[in-house]
Short mmCIF file of C-alpha atoms in Angstrom, two decimals:
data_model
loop_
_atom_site.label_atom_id
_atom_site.label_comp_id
_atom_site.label_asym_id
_atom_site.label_seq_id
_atom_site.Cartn_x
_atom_site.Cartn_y
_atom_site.Cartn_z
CA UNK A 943 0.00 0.00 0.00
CA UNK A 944 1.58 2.95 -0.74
CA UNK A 945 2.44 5.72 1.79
CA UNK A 946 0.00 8.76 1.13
CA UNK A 947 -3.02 5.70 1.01
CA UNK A 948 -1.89 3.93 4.10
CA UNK A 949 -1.34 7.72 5.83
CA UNK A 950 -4.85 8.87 4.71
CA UNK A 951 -6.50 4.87 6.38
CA UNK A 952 -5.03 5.74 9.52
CA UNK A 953 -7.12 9.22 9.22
CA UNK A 954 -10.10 7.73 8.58
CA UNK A 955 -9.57 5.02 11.70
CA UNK A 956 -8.91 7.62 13.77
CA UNK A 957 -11.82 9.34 15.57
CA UNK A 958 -12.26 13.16 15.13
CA UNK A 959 -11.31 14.29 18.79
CA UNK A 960 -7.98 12.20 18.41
CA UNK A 961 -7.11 14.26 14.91
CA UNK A 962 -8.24 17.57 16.71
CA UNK A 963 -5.77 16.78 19.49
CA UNK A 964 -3.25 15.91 17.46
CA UNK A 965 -3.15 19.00 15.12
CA UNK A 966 -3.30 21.13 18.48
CA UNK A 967 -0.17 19.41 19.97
CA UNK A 968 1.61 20.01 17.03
CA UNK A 969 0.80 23.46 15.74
CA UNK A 970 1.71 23.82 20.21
CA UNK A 971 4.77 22.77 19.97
CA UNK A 972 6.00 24.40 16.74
CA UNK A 973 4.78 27.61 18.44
CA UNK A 974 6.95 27.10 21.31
CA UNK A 975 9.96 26.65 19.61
CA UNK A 976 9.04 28.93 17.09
CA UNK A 977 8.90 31.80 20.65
CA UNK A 978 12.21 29.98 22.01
CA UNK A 979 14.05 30.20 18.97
CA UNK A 980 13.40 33.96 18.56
CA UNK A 981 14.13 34.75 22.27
CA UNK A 982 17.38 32.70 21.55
CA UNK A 983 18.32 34.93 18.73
CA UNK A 984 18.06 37.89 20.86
CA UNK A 985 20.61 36.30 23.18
CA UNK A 986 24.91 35.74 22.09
CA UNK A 987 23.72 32.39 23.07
CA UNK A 988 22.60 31.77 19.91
CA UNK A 989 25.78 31.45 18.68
CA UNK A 990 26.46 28.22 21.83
CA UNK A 991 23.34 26.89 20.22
CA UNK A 992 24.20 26.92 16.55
CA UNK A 993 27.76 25.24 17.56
CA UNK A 994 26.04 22.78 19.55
CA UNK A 995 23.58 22.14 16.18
CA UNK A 996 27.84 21.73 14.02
CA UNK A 997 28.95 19.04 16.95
CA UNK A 998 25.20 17.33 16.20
CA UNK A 999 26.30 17.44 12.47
CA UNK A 1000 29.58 16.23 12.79
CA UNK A 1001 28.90 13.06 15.17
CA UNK A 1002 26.17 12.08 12.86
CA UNK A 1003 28.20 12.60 9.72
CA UNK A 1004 31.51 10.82 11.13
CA UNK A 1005 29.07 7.79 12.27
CA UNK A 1006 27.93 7.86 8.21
CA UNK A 1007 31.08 8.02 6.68
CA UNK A 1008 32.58 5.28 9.00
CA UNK A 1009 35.56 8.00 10.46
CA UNK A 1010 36.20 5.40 13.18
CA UNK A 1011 38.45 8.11 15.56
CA UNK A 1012 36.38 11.10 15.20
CA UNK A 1013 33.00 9.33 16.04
CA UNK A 1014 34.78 7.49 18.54
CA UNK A 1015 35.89 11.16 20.19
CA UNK A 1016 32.58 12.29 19.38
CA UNK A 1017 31.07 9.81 21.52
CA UNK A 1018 33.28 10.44 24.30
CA UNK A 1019 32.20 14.06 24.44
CA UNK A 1020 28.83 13.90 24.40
CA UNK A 1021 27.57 12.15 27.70
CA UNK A 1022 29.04 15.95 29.26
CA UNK A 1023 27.04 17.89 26.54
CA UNK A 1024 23.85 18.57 29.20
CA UNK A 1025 26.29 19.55 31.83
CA UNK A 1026 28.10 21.99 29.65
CA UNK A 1027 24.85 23.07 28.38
CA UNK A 1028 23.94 23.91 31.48
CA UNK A 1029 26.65 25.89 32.72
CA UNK A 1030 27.39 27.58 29.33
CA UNK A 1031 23.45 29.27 28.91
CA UNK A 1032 22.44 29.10 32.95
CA UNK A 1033 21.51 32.97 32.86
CA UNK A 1034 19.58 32.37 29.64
CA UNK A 1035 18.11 29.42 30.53
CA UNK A 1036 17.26 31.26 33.61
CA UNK A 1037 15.73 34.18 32.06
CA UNK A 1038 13.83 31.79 29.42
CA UNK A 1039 11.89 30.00 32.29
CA UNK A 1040 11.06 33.73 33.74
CA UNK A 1041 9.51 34.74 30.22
CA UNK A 1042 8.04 31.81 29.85
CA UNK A 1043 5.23 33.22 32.86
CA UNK A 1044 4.86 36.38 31.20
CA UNK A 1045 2.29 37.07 28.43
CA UNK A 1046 4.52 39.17 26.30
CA UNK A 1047 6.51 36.23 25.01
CA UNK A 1048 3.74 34.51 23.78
CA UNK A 1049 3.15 37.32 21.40
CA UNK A 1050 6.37 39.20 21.65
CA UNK A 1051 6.94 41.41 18.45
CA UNK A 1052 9.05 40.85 15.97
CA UNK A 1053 11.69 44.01 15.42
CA UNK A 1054 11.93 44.67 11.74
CA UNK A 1055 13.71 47.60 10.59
CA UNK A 1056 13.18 49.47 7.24
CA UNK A 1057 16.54 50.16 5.49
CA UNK A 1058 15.63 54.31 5.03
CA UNK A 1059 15.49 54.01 9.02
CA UNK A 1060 18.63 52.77 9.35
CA UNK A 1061 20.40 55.17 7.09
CA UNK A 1062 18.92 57.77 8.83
CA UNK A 1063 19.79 56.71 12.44
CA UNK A 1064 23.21 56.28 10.91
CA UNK A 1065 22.77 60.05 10.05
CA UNK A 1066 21.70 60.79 13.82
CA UNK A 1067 24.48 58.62 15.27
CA UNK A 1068 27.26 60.72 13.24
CA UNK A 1069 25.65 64.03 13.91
CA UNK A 1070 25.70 62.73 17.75
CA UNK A 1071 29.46 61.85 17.80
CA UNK A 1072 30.66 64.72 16.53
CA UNK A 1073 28.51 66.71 18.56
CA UNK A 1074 30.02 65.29 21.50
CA UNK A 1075 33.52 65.16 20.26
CA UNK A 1076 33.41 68.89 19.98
CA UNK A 1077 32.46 69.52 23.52
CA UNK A 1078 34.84 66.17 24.18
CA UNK A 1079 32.03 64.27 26.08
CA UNK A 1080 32.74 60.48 26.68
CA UNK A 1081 30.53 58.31 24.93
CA UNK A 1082 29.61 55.07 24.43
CA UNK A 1083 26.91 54.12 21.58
CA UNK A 1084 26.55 50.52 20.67
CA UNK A 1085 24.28 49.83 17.26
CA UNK A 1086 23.14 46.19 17.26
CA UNK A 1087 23.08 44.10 14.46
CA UNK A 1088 22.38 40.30 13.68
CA UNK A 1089 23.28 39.13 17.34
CA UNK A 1090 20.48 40.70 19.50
CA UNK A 1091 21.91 42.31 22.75
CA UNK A 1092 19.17 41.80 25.04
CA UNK A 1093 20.97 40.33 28.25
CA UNK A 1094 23.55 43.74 27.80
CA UNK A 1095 19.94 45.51 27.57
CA UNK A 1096 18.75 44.58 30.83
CA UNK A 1097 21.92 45.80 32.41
CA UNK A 1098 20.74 49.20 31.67
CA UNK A 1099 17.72 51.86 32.04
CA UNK A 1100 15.24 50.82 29.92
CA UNK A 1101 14.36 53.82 27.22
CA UNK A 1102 12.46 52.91 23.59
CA UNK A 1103 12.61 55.85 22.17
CA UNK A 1104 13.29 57.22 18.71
CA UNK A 1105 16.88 57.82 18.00
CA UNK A 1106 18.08 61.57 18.11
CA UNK A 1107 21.25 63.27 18.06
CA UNK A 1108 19.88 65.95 21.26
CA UNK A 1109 19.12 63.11 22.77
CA UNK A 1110 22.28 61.13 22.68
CA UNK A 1111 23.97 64.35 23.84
CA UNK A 1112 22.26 64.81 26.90
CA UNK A 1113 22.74 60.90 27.59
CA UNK A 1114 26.21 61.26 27.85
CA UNK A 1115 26.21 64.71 29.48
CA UNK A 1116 28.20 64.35 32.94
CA UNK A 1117 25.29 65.58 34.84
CA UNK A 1118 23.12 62.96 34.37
CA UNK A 1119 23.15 59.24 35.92
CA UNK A 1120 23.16 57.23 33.02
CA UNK A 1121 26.47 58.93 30.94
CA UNK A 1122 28.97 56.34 32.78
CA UNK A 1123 27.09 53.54 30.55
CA UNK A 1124 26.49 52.55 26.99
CA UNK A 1125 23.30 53.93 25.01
CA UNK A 1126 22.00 50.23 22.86
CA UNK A 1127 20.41 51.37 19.79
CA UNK A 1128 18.37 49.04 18.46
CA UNK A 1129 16.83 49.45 14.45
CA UNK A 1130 16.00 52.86 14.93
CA UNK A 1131 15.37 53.42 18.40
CA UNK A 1132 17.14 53.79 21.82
CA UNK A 1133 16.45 50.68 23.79
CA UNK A 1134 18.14 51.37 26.86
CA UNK A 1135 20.94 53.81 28.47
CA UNK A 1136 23.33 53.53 31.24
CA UNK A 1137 24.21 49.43 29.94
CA UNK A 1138 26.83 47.48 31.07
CA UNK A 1139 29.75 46.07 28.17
CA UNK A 1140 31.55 43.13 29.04
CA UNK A 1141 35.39 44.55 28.63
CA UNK A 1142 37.85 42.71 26.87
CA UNK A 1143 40.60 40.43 28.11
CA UNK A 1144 42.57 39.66 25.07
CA UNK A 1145 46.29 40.08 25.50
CA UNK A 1146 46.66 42.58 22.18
CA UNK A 1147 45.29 45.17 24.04
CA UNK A 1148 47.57 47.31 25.62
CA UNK A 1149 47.31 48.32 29.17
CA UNK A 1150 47.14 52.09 27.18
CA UNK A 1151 43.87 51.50 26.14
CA UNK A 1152 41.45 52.78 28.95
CA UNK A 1153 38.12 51.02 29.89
CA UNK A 1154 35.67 53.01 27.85
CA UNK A 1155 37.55 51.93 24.99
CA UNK A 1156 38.01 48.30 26.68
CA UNK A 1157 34.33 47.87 26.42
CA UNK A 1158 34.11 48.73 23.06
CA UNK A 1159 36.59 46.14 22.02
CA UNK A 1160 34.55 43.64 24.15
CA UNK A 1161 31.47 44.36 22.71
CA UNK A 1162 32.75 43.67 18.93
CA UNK A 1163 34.26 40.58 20.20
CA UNK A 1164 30.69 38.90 21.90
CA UNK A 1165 28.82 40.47 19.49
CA UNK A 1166 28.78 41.86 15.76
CA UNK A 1167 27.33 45.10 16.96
CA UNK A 1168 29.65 47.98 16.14
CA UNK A 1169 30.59 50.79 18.56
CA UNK A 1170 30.77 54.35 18.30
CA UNK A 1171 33.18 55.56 21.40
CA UNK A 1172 33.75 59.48 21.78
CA UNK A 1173 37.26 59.70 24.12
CA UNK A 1174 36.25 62.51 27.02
CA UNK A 1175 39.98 63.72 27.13
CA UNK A 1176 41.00 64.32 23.30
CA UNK A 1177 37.60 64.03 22.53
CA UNK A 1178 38.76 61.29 19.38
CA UNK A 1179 36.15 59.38 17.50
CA UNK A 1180 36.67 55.27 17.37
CA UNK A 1181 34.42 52.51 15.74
CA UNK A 1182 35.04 48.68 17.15
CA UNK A 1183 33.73 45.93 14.77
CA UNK A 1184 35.14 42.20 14.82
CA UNK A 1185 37.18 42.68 17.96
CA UNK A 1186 39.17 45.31 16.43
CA UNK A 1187 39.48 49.15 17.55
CA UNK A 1188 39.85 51.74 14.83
CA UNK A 1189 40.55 55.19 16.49
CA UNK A 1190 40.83 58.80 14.97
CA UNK A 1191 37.73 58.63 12.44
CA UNK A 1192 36.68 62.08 11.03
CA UNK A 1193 32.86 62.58 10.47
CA UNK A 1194 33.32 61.58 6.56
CA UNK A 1195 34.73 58.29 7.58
CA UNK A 1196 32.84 57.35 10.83
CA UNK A 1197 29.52 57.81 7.99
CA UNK A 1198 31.16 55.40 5.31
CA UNK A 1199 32.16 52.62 7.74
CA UNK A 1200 28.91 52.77 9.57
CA UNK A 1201 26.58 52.60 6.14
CA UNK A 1202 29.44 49.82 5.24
CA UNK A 1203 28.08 47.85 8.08
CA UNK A 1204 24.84 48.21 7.38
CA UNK A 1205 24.80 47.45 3.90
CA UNK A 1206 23.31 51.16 3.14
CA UNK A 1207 24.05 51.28 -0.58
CA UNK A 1208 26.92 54.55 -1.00
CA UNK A 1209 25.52 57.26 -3.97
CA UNK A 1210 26.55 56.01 -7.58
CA UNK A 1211 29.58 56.98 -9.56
CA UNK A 1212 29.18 59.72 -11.96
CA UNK A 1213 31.08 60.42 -14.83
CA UNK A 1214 31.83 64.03 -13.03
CA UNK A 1215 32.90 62.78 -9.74
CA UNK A 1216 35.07 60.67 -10.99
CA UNK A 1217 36.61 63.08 -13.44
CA UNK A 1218 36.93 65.93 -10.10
CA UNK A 1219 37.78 63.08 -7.63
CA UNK A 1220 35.04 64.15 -5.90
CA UNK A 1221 33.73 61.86 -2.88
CA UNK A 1222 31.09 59.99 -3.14
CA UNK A 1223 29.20 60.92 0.35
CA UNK A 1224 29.62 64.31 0.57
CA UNK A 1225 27.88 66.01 3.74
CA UNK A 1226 24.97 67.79 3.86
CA UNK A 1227 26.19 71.89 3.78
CA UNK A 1228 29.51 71.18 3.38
CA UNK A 1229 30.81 73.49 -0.10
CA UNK A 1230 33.81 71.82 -1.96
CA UNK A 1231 36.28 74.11 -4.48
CA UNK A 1232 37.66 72.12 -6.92
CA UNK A 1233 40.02 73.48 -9.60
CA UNK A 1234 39.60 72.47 -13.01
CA UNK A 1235 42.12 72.94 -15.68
CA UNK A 1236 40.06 74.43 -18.74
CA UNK A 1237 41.88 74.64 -22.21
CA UNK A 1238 43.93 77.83 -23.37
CA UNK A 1239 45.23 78.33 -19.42
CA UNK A 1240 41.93 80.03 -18.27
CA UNK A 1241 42.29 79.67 -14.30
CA UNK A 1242 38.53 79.69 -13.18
CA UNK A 1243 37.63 77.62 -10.20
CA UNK A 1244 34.23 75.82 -9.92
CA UNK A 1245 32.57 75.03 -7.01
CA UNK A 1246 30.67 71.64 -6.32
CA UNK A 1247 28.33 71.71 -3.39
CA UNK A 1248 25.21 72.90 -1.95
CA UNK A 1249 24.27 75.96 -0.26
CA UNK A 1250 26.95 79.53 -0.88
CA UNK A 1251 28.57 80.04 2.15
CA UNK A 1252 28.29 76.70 3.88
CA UNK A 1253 30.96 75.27 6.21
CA UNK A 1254 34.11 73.30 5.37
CA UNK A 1255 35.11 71.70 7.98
CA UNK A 1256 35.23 68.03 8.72
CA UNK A 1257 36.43 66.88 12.19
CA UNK A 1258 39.91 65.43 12.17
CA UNK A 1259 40.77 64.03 15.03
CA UNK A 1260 44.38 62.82 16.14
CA UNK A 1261 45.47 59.17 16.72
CA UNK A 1262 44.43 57.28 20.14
CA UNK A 1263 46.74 58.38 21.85
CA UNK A 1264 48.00 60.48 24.96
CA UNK A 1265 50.49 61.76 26.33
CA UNK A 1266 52.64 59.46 28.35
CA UNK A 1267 50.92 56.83 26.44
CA UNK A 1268 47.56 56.73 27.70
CA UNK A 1269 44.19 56.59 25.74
CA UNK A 1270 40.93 57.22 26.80
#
């Protein structure tokens, strides 16, 4: 008999109550894990999981292909998996089982972002940092990403409020109680001030490299969020991504690395800005004089840009560093 007959006989057997149950146990279940597996995707556990899902593959893959000493290793390993488990996602597992009682992960939203949003809280968050590099006002401004940063969230004052560059500024102003801590933008929104970072412990940093700028680094290396950090002495611009800390970014560059990581698409090429050089992301008010060599020696200038009389000058800022060798 073949499969889809014999399936649909065991239907018909089956009284109506027993098919009503089972449809709501499974359309349960995949619910559940449906809720769990977007709550774990909010957590940097999510990457634990998604190993533990590779040593799965693996073990199963070395048993099929008869690799004798790998499965055998396999094998050995995995009676300590639920320990490990355990010990490697206790304050997620922990804060799972406390969601589980409330009604707002059973229909928990899901955060989607529209990509003109992001380009313009990219806007805000450059306007921000060189707002408070001119008045040389640590900061801290962490813009998540792929891995959600809920458990650094929670460390903080919760906020949800629409990203502004006013805003920012008066986060970080000295005066107030939540400037010691990191603002977590999330999509286009401030989801909480005052957060905690986990710091970084890897030996390449040197002891020059003070803890606002520690946290930064350990942020890119839990996470792929990327980090905006305004130094409160020379009042320098940085960006961390990947683990790595890249200090001294003028406004031009802080823009063009942050739509880089976001996959904002940069203006098109023209056939006159690549014959004056001319960059590509130009500010808004900032006036450019370019000269242009016209035939028979006639020195004009022409200017590229928008308003007359607007501003020309981007923020340069010096290298991370201090004197005596210090950094913050």
């Amino acid at each position: 008999m073949p499969p889809v007959t014999n399936f649909w006989h065991i239907l018909q057997t089956l009284p109506y109550l027993a098919i009503l149950r089972a449809g709501f146990d499974i359309t349960l279940v995949a619910y559940l894990l449906y809720r769990l597996i977007l709550l774990a995707k909010g957590r940097r556990a999510w990457q634990i999981i998604l190993g533990i899902g590779v040593f799965f593959a693996f073990l199963i893959a070395s048993e099929k292909l008869g690799l004798i000493e790998l499965n055998w290793l396999l094998t050995q390993v995995t009676p300590l998996g639920p320990v490990a488990i355990v010990i490697l996602l206790y304050p997620e597992l922990r804060d799972i089982l406390e969601k589980l009682g409330r009604l707002d992960f059973w229909g928990a939203p899901i955060h989607v972002t529209a990509r003109e949003d992001v380009s313009l809280t990219v806007e805000k968050v450059v306007r921000a940092a060189v707002v408070l590099s001119g008045t040389k006002t640590g900061a801290l401004i962490v813009l998540e990403r792929e891995t959600g940063l809920d458990d650094i969230i929670i460390t903080g004052t919760p906020l949800d409020c629409e990203v502004s560059q006013p805003l920012l500024s008066t986060i970080f102003y000295d005066g107030t109680p939540l400037h010691d801590g990191a603002a977590i933008i999330r999509g286009n929104r401030i989801a909480a001030a005052g957060c905690r970072l986990p710091t970084t412990e890897s030996p390449n940093v040197g002891t020059n490299v003070h803890m606002r700028h520690r946290a930064a680094i350990g942020m890119s290396e839990n996470s792929d969020a990327i980090t905006v950090v305004v130094s409160e002495e020379r009042g320098t611009i940085s960006l961390t991504s990947n683990g790595k800390l890249v200090p001294g970014l003028s406004e031009a560059t802080l823009r063009q690395r942050l739509q880089e990581a976001f996959g904002i698409a940069a203006p098109k090429k023209t056939i006159l800005t690549s014959a004056l050089h001319l960059p590509e992301n130009l500010p808004f008010g900032r006036r450019k004089t370019v000269k242009i060599s016209p035939p028979k020696g006639d020195g004009t200038e022409t200017s590229v840009g928008p308003s007359k009389g607007a501003k020309d000058s981007p923020l340069q800022t010096p290298p991370l560093t201090e004197q005596g060798g210090q950094t913050r």
